[in-house]
Coordinates of C-alpha atoms (C1' of nucleotides) in Angstrom, one line a residue:
Chain S
M1 CA -24.3 15.6 37.1
E2 CA -25.7 19.1 37.1
K3 CA -28.5 21.3 36.0
L4 CA -29.3 20.5 32.4
T5 CA -30.1 22.8 29.6
L6 CA -29.5 20.5 26.6
Q7 CA -27.0 22.8 25.1
H8 CA -26.3 20.9 22.0
S9 CA -27.7 22.0 18.6
I10 CA -28.9 18.5 17.7
L11 CA -31.2 18.5 20.8
E12 CA -32.6 22.0 20.2
T13 CA -35.4 21.1 17.9
L14 CA -36.8 18.1 19.8
P15 CA -40.5 18.1 20.4
E16 CA -41.6 18.6 24.0
S17 CA -42.1 14.9 24.9
L18 CA -38.7 13.8 23.7
R19 CA -37.2 16.9 25.3
R20 CA -38.4 15.6 28.6
D21 CA -37.0 12.1 27.9
A22 CA -33.7 13.7 27.1
L23 CA -33.6 15.8 30.3
N24 CA -34.2 12.6 32.3
G25 CA -32.0 10.2 30.3
L26 CA -29.0 12.5 29.9
Q27 CA -26.2 13.3 32.2
A28 CA -23.5 15.9 31.6
I29 CA -20.1 14.7 32.5
Q30 CA -17.1 16.9 32.9
F31 CA -13.7 15.6 31.7
E32 CA -10.4 17.2 32.4
H33 CA -7.4 17.6 30.2
G34 CA -5.6 14.3 29.7
K35 CA -8.7 12.2 30.6
V36 CA -9.3 9.3 28.2
L37 CA -12.9 9.0 27.0
F38 CA -12.4 5.6 25.6
R39 CA -9.5 3.3 24.6
A40 CA -9.1 0.9 21.7
G41 CA -11.1 -2.2 22.6
D42 CA -13.5 -0.5 25.0
P43 CA -17.2 -1.2 24.5
C44 CA -19.4 1.8 23.8
Q45 CA -21.5 3.1 26.6
G46 CA -23.5 5.6 24.7
L47 CA -23.2 8.4 22.2
P48 CA -21.2 11.3 23.5
L49 CA -22.3 14.8 22.5
V50 CA -19.6 17.3 23.1
L51 CA -20.9 20.6 24.6
H52 CA -17.6 22.3 24.8
G53 CA -13.8 21.7 25.1
S54 CA -11.7 19.7 22.7
V55 CA -11.2 15.9 22.3
K56 CA -8.8 14.3 19.9
V57 CA -9.4 10.8 18.4
Q58 CA -6.3 8.9 17.6
M59 CA -5.4 5.4 16.6
T60 CA -2.3 3.3 17.2
G61 CA -1.0 0.9 14.5
L62 CA 0.6 -2.5 14.9
S63 CA 4.0 -0.8 14.6
G64 CA 3.2 1.2 17.7
N65 CA 3.0 4.5 15.9
S66 CA -0.1 6.6 16.4
I67 CA -1.9 9.2 14.3
V68 CA -4.6 11.7 15.2
L69 CA -7.7 11.0 13.1
Y70 CA -9.8 14.0 13.9
R71 CA -10.8 16.3 16.7
M72 CA -14.2 17.0 18.3
G73 CA -15.1 20.5 19.6
A74 CA -18.1 22.4 20.9
D75 CA -21.4 21.1 19.5
D76 CA -19.8 18.0 17.9
I77 CA -21.0 14.4 17.9
C78 CA -18.8 11.4 18.5
T79 CA -19.9 9.7 15.3
L80 CA -17.4 6.9 15.8
S81 CA -19.4 5.8 18.8
I82 CA -22.6 5.2 16.8
G83 CA -21.1 2.3 14.9
C84 CA -19.8 0.7 18.0
L85 CA -23.1 1.2 19.7
M86 CA -25.0 -0.5 16.8
T87 CA -22.7 -3.4 16.3
G88 CA -21.5 -3.8 19.9
D89 CA -17.9 -4.0 18.7
G90 CA -15.2 -2.3 20.7
F91 CA -13.6 1.0 19.6
R92 CA -10.7 0.9 17.2
A93 CA -9.4 4.2 18.3
E94 CA -9.0 6.2 21.5
A95 CA -10.3 9.6 22.5
V96 CA -8.2 11.9 24.7
V97 CA -9.4 15.2 26.2
E98 CA -7.2 18.1 25.2
E99 CA -9.1 21.1 26.6
D100 CA -11.4 20.4 29.6
A101 CA -14.7 19.2 28.1
K102 CA -18.3 18.7 29.0
V103 CA -20.0 15.8 27.4
L104 CA -23.6 14.6 27.3
M105 CA -23.9 10.8 27.2
V106 CA -26.8 9.5 25.2
P107 CA -27.5 5.9 26.2
R108 CA -28.6 3.4 23.6
G109 CA -32.3 3.3 24.4
L110 CA -32.6 7.1 24.2
F111 CA -30.6 7.2 21.0
D112 CA -32.9 4.7 19.4
R113 CA -36.0 6.7 20.5
L114 CA -34.5 9.9 19.2
M115 CA -33.6 8.3 15.9
D116 CA -37.1 6.9 15.7
Q117 CA -39.0 10.0 16.5
S118 CA -37.1 13.1 15.4
A119 CA -36.2 13.8 11.8
D120 CA -34.0 16.6 12.8
F121 CA -32.0 14.4 15.1
R122 CA -31.6 11.9 12.3
L123 CA -30.5 14.6 9.9
G124 CA -27.9 15.8 12.5
I125 CA -26.5 12.3 12.9
M126 CA -26.3 11.7 9.2
E127 CA -24.6 15.1 8.5
S128 CA -22.1 14.3 11.2
Y129 CA -21.4 10.9 9.7
G130 CA -21.0 12.4 6.3
R131 CA -18.6 15.1 7.5
R132 CA -16.5 12.5 9.4
L133 CA -16.3 10.3 6.3
N134 CA -15.2 13.2 4.2
D135 CA -12.6 14.2 6.7
L136 CA -11.2 10.7 6.9
M137 CA -11.0 10.5 3.1
L138 CA -9.1 13.7 3.0
L139 CA -6.8 12.4 5.7
V140 CA -6.1 9.3 3.6
E141 CA -5.2 11.4 0.7
E142 CA -3.0 13.7 2.8
V143 CA -1.1 10.8 4.4
A144 CA -0.7 9.0 1.2
F145 CA 0.5 11.8 -1.1
R146 CA 1.4 15.1 0.6
R147 CA 4.9 15.9 1.6
M148 CA 5.7 15.9 5.3
D149 CA 7.3 19.4 5.3
D150 CA 4.2 20.8 3.7
R151 CA 1.9 19.2 6.2
L152 CA 4.1 20.3 9.1
S153 CA 4.3 23.9 7.9
Q154 CA 0.5 23.9 7.4
W155 CA -0.1 22.5 10.8
L156 CA 2.2 25.2 12.3
E157 CA 0.8 28.0 10.3
A158 CA -2.7 27.2 11.5
R159 CA -1.4 28.0 15.0
A160 CA 1.1 30.7 14.3
A161 CA -1.3 33.4 15.5
E162 CA -0.7 32.2 19.1
G163 CA 2.9 33.3 19.0
S164 CA 4.1 30.1 20.6
I165 CA 2.7 26.7 21.4
R166 CA 3.5 24.1 24.0
I167 CA 4.0 20.7 22.3
T168 CA 6.7 18.1 22.1
H169 CA 8.1 16.7 18.9
Q170 CA 6.6 13.4 19.8
E171 CA 3.1 14.8 20.1
L172 CA 3.6 16.7 16.8
A173 CA 4.7 13.4 15.2
V174 CA 1.4 11.8 16.3
E175 CA -0.5 14.7 14.9
L176 CA 1.0 14.0 11.5
G177 CA 1.4 10.3 11.7
T178 CA 5.2 10.2 11.3
A179 CA 8.2 9.6 13.5
R180 CA 9.6 11.9 16.1
E181 CA 13.0 12.2 14.4
V182 CA 11.4 13.3 11.2
V183 CA 9.6 16.1 13.0
S184 CA 12.8 17.1 14.9
R185 CA 14.8 17.4 11.7
L186 CA 12.1 19.3 9.8
L187 CA 11.6 21.7 12.8
K188 CA 15.4 22.2 13.0
E189 CA 15.5 23.1 9.4
L190 CA 12.7 25.7 9.9
E191 CA 14.6 27.1 12.8
R192 CA 17.7 27.4 10.6
Q193 CA 15.6 29.3 8.1
G194 CA 14.7 31.7 10.9
K195 CA 11.0 30.9 10.9
L196 CA 10.9 29.3 14.4
R197 CA 12.6 29.3 17.7
L198 CA 12.7 25.9 19.4
S199 CA 13.0 25.1 23.1
R200 CA 12.1 22.1 25.2
G201 CA 8.4 21.5 24.8
R202 CA 7.8 24.7 23.0
I203 CA 7.8 26.1 19.5
S204 CA 7.8 29.9 19.1
F205 CA 6.9 31.6 15.8
V206 CA 9.3 34.4 14.7
Q207 CA 7.6 37.8 13.9
Chain B
M1 CA -35.7 -0.9 -15.7
E2 CA -36.9 -4.4 -15.0
K3 CA -38.9 -6.7 -12.8
L4 CA -38.1 -5.8 -9.3
T5 CA -37.8 -8.2 -6.3
L6 CA -36.0 -5.9 -3.9
Q7 CA -33.0 -8.2 -3.6
H8 CA -31.1 -6.2 -1.0
S9 CA -31.1 -7.3 2.7
I10 CA -31.8 -3.8 3.9
L11 CA -35.1 -3.8 2.1
E12 CA -36.1 -7.3 3.2
T13 CA -37.7 -6.5 6.5
L14 CA -39.8 -3.5 5.3
P15 CA -43.4 -3.5 6.3
E16 CA -45.9 -4.0 3.5
S17 CA -46.8 -0.3 2.9
L18 CA -43.1 0.7 2.6
R19 CA -42.4 -2.3 0.5
R20 CA -45.0 -1.0 -2.1
D21 CA -43.4 2.4 -2.0
A22 CA -40.0 0.9 -2.6
L23 CA -41.3 -1.2 -5.5
N24 CA -42.7 1.9 -7.1
G25 CA -39.9 4.3 -6.3
L26 CA -36.9 2.2 -7.1
Q27 CA -35.3 1.3 -10.4
A28 CA -32.6 -1.2 -10.9
I29 CA -29.8 0.0 -13.1
Q30 CA -27.3 -2.2 -14.8
F31 CA -23.7 -0.9 -15.0
E32 CA -21.0 -2.5 -17.1
H33 CA -17.3 -2.8 -16.3
G34 CA -15.5 0.5 -16.5
K35 CA -18.7 2.6 -16.1
V36 CA -18.3 5.5 -13.7
L37 CA -21.1 5.7 -11.1
F38 CA -20.0 9.2 -10.0
R39 CA -17.0 11.5 -10.3
A40 CA -15.5 14.0 -7.9
G41 CA -17.7 17.0 -7.8
D42 CA -20.9 15.3 -9.1
P43 CA -24.0 16.0 -7.1
C44 CA -25.7 13.0 -5.5
Q45 CA -28.8 11.7 -7.2
G46 CA -29.8 9.1 -4.6
L47 CA -28.5 6.3 -2.4
P48 CA -27.2 3.4 -4.5
L49 CA -27.8 -0.1 -3.1
V50 CA -25.5 -2.6 -4.8
L51 CA -27.3 -5.8 -5.6
H52 CA -24.3 -7.6 -7.2
G53 CA -21.1 -6.9 -9.0
S54 CA -18.2 -4.9 -7.6
V55 CA -17.6 -1.1 -7.5
K56 CA -14.4 0.6 -6.3
V57 CA -14.4 4.0 -4.7
Q58 CA -11.2 6.0 -5.2
M59 CA -10.0 9.5 -4.8
T60 CA -7.4 11.6 -6.6
G61 CA -5.1 13.9 -4.6
L62 CA -3.9 17.4 -5.6
S63 CA -0.7 15.7 -6.7
G64 CA -2.6 13.7 -9.3
N65 CA -2.1 10.4 -7.5
S66 CA -5.0 8.2 -6.7
I67 CA -5.9 5.7 -4.1
V68 CA -8.6 3.1 -3.7
L69 CA -10.6 3.9 -0.5
Y70 CA -12.8 0.9 -0.5
R71 CA -14.9 -1.5 -2.6
M72 CA -18.6 -2.2 -2.6
G73 CA -19.9 -5.7 -3.4
A74 CA -23.2 -7.6 -3.3
D75 CA -25.7 -6.3 -0.7
D76 CA -23.6 -3.3 0.0
I77 CA -24.7 0.3 0.5
C78 CA -22.9 3.3 -0.9
T79 CA -22.6 5.1 2.4
L80 CA -20.6 7.9 0.9
S81 CA -23.7 9.0 -1.0
I82 CA -25.8 9.6 2.1
G83 CA -23.6 12.4 3.3
C84 CA -23.7 14.1 -0.1
L85 CA -27.5 13.5 -0.3
M86 CA -27.9 15.2 3.1
T87 CA -25.7 18.2 2.7
G88 CA -26.1 18.6 -1.1
D89 CA -22.3 18.7 -1.5
G90 CA -20.7 17.0 -4.4
F91 CA -18.7 13.8 -4.1
R92 CA -15.1 14.0 -3.1
A93 CA -14.3 10.6 -4.6
E94 CA -15.3 8.6 -7.7
A95 CA -16.8 5.2 -8.1
V96 CA -15.9 2.9 -11.0
V97 CA -17.5 -0.4 -11.8
E98 CA -15.1 -3.3 -11.8
E99 CA -17.4 -6.3 -12.2
D100 CA -20.7 -5.6 -14.0
A101 CA -23.1 -4.4 -11.4
K102 CA -26.8 -4.0 -10.7
V103 CA -27.7 -1.1 -8.5
L104 CA -30.9 0.1 -6.9
M105 CA -31.1 3.9 -6.8
V106 CA -33.1 5.2 -3.7
P107 CA -34.1 8.8 -4.3
R108 CA -34.0 11.3 -1.5
G109 CA -37.7 11.3 -0.7
L110 CA -37.9 7.6 -0.4
F111 CA -34.7 7.5 1.6
D112 CA -36.2 10.0 4.1
R113 CA -39.4 7.9 4.3
L114 CA -37.6 4.7 4.9
M115 CA -35.4 6.3 7.6
D116 CA -38.5 7.7 9.2
Q117 CA -40.6 4.6 9.2
S118 CA -38.3 1.6 9.4
A119 CA -36.0 0.9 12.4
D120 CA -34.4 -2.0 10.5
F121 CA -33.6 0.3 7.6
R122 CA -32.0 2.8 10.0
L123 CA -30.0 0.1 11.7
G124 CA -28.7 -1.1 8.3
I125 CA -27.7 2.4 7.4
M126 CA -26.0 3.0 10.7
E127 CA -24.1 -0.3 10.6
S128 CA -22.9 0.4 7.1
Y129 CA -21.7 3.8 8.2
G130 CA -19.9 2.4 11.1
R131 CA -18.2 -0.3 9.0
R132 CA -17.1 2.3 6.5
L133 CA -15.7 4.6 9.1
N134 CA -13.8 1.6 10.6
D135 CA -12.4 0.6 7.2
L136 CA -11.2 4.2 6.5
M137 CA -9.5 4.4 9.9
L138 CA -7.7 1.2 9.2
L139 CA -6.7 2.5 5.8
V140 CA -5.3 5.6 7.4
E141 CA -3.2 3.5 9.7
E142 CA -2.1 1.2 6.9
V143 CA -1.1 4.1 4.6
A144 CA 0.7 6.0 7.4
F145 CA 2.6 3.1 9.0
R146 CA 2.8 -0.1 7.1
R147 CA 5.6 -0.9 4.7
M148 CA 4.8 -1.0 1.0
D149 CA 6.3 -4.4 0.4
D150 CA 4.1 -5.9 3.2
R151 CA 1.1 -4.2 1.8
L152 CA 1.8 -5.3 -1.7
S153 CA 2.5 -8.9 -0.7
Q154 CA -0.7 -9.0 1.3
W155 CA -2.7 -7.6 -1.6
L156 CA -1.3 -10.3 -3.9
E157 CA -1.7 -13.1 -1.4
A158 CA -5.4 -12.3 -1.1
R159 CA -5.6 -13.1 -4.8
A160 CA -3.1 -15.8 -5.1
A161 CA -5.7 -18.5 -5.2
E162 CA -6.7 -17.3 -8.7
G163 CA -3.4 -18.4 -10.1
S164 CA -2.9 -15.3 -12.1
I165 CA -4.5 -11.9 -12.3
R166 CA -4.9 -9.2 -15.0
I167 CA -3.7 -5.9 -13.7
T168 CA -1.2 -3.3 -14.7
H169 CA 1.4 -1.9 -12.4
Q170 CA -0.3 1.5 -12.6
E171 CA -3.6 0.0 -11.4
L172 CA -1.9 -1.8 -8.6
A173 CA -0.2 1.5 -7.6
V174 CA -3.6 3.1 -7.3
E175 CA -4.8 0.2 -5.1
L176 CA -2.0 0.9 -2.7
G177 CA -1.8 4.6 -3.1
T178 CA 1.8 4.7 -4.3
A179 CA 3.8 5.3 -7.5
R180 CA 3.9 2.9 -10.5
E181 CA 7.7 2.7 -10.3
V182 CA 7.6 1.5 -6.7
V183 CA 5.2 -1.3 -7.6
S184 CA 7.3 -2.2 -10.6
R185 CA 10.4 -2.5 -8.5
L186 CA 8.8 -4.5 -5.7
L187 CA 7.2 -6.8 -8.2
K188 CA 10.5 -7.4 -10.0
E189 CA 12.1 -8.2 -6.7
L190 CA 9.3 -10.8 -5.9
E191 CA 9.9 -12.2 -9.4
R192 CA 13.6 -12.5 -8.7
Q193 CA 12.7 -14.4 -5.5
G194 CA 10.7 -16.8 -7.7
K195 CA 7.4 -16.0 -6.1
L196 CA 5.8 -14.5 -9.2
R197 CA 6.0 -14.4 -13.0
L198 CA 5.4 -11.1 -14.6
S199 CA 4.2 -10.3 -18.1
R200 CA 2.5 -7.3 -19.7
G201 CA -0.7 -6.6 -17.8
R202 CA -0.6 -9.9 -15.8
I203 CA 0.9 -11.3 -12.7
S204 CA 1.1 -15.1 -12.3
F205 CA 1.7 -16.7 -8.9
V206 CA 4.3 -19.5 -8.8
Q207 CA 3.2 -22.9 -7.4
Chain U
dG1 C1' 4.8 -9.6 -43.4
dG2 C1' 6.5 -4.7 -41.9
dC3 C1' 5.4 0.1 -40.2
dT4 C1' 3.5 3.2 -36.5
dG5 C1' 1.5 4.8 -32.5
dT6 C1' 0.2 3.7 -27.8
dT7 C1' 0.4 1.6 -23.5
dC8 C1' 3.1 -0.8 -20.2
dA9 C1' 7.3 -2.1 -17.8
dG10 C1' 12.3 -1.5 -16.2
dT11 C1' 15.8 1.2 -14.3
dG12 C1' 19.4 4.8 -12.9
dA13 C1' 19.9 8.9 -10.2
dT14 C1' 18.4 11.6 -6.7
dA15 C1' 15.5 13.4 -2.9
dA16 C1' 12.4 12.6 0.9
dA17 C1' 11.0 10.0 4.8
dG18 C1' 11.4 6.3 8.1
dT19 C1' 14.3 3.4 11.3
dC20 C1' 17.9 2.4 14.5
dA21 C1' 21.2 3.7 17.7
dC22 C1' 23.0 6.6 20.6
dA23 C1' 24.6 11.2 22.9
dC24 C1' 23.4 14.8 25.4
dA25 C1' 20.4 18.6 27.5
dA26 C1' 16.7 20.3 30.5
dG27 C1' 14.2 20.1 34.4
dG28 C1' 12.3 17.9 38.7
dA29 C1' 12.9 15.2 42.9
dA30 C1' 15.6 13.3 46.5
Chain D
dT1 C1' 24.5 18.4 44.5
dT2 C1' 23.2 13.9 42.2
dC3 C1' 20.0 11.0 40.1
dC4 C1' 16.3 10.1 37.0
dT5 C1' 13.0 11.0 33.5
dT6 C1' 11.7 13.2 29.5
dG7 C1' 12.8 15.6 25.4
dT8 C1' 15.9 16.8 21.6
dG9 C1' 19.8 16.3 18.0
dT10 C1' 22.1 13.7 14.8
dG11 C1' 24.8 10.1 12.0
dA12 C1' 24.2 6.0 9.3
dC13 C1' 21.3 3.4 6.7
dT14 C1' 17.0 1.6 4.5
dT15 C1' 12.7 2.4 2.2
dT16 C1' 9.8 5.0 -0.6
dA17 C1' 8.9 8.8 -3.9
dT18 C1' 10.1 11.4 -8.0
dC19 C1' 12.2 12.4 -12.4
dA20 C1' 13.7 11.2 -16.7
dC21 C1' 14.5 8.1 -19.7
dT22 C1' 14.6 3.5 -22.4
dG23 C1' 12.8 -0.2 -24.6
dA24 C1' 9.2 -4.0 -25.0
dA25 C1' 4.5 -5.6 -26.1
dC26 C1' 0.5 -5.1 -28.5
dA27 C1' -3.0 -3.2 -31.9
dG28 C1' -4.2 -1.3 -36.1
dC29 C1' -2.8 -0.2 -40.4
dC30 C1' -0.7 -0.7 -45.1

DNA sequence: GGCTGTTCAGTGATAAAGTCACACAAGGAA
DNA sequence: TTCCTTGTGTGACTTTATCACTGAACAGCC
């Protein structure tokens, strides 16, 4: 709990009365790296608005394998929570903080009031939902049809600017929704091609 | 265009004034089997509410392979359209009518008015979104981790009560997001085990 | 009936990816 | 040091995907 300034774009355009409601009804919560926002099965406490940091949402299959579904960053909305909030069902996925994050929790009552009284808020929610749906459709396509070596290379290239990254093969396997051994072999092959240098818990990009 | 009775649960609880708006602003459109509601890239004309029939939504990857993302049936809402309606982006997927369908098209203006003035309508939209998101998450998990023979068997078992179904191996491959040859081989194996009888364009369940 | 073109299905060969089992290496703690 | 945990490498094998064909089933025609 701290001084509040409603630093989330979806709250910026609220009329004065709702703004006051929001200031009263909202609490900013700080989460550190590794903290779990929610797990599969948890009931939904409210709609999280991410102010900054990074949170990954992943799901674990019956087989025990996991896959990262999407990430939330600054100014993002945890769309997944809305459905759970509405139906009262538990979460199907879990959310883990990657970079220390600050989150505003919008409780059910306030959410309903905002939806009722602010067209901009509604628009923001709908847009967020639409984007999430599109992302997931693309992910289905990617998982179903794209080759693992392509997907791995693409994932790495997106981070190559950093020179080197700290990640285990197991974590990378969860990113891509595959098995650790597959990642190990593909990485080894890239190292043989001279594109990477591998060490325990770290991948370094050559050049 | 025909006599309208607003036969969709999301429209049932509208207050009288909105009800009149809906009766004026809506047109019921009949689509026959095989008709394409929208294709990838098409702009969104409005929110389709499915009154009856069945529509499948599928997407085609860069590789040219396709996969069925979900189906819409009686009393369903084409959630995917909302995002496109909001952002003005084109569709990423395509919708094909499987069983002759009747659809109400809600234009943008009326949609906004309904969202603004009916809490029940909002609730219906949010629930639909939530369900779709959950379905897609499950599909990601299924495609990423479940074995193809399991998924095929499950798909078939869900339809075994009908005795036999008309479908080509190619169509079944699109249902599961795999290649035709894979389906052919797995089906042949099931036939060898005496669980099926195969003929051109038809699968018959034994017993 | 017999031709002809099209769609559908079957299959071998090969490559990619997933699974299982295990060896070993790196690093931290006692 | 030794022990323990976590992370990585790899062989053997299965499942799935891809490529390249073959031939069967059906429809429309003469």
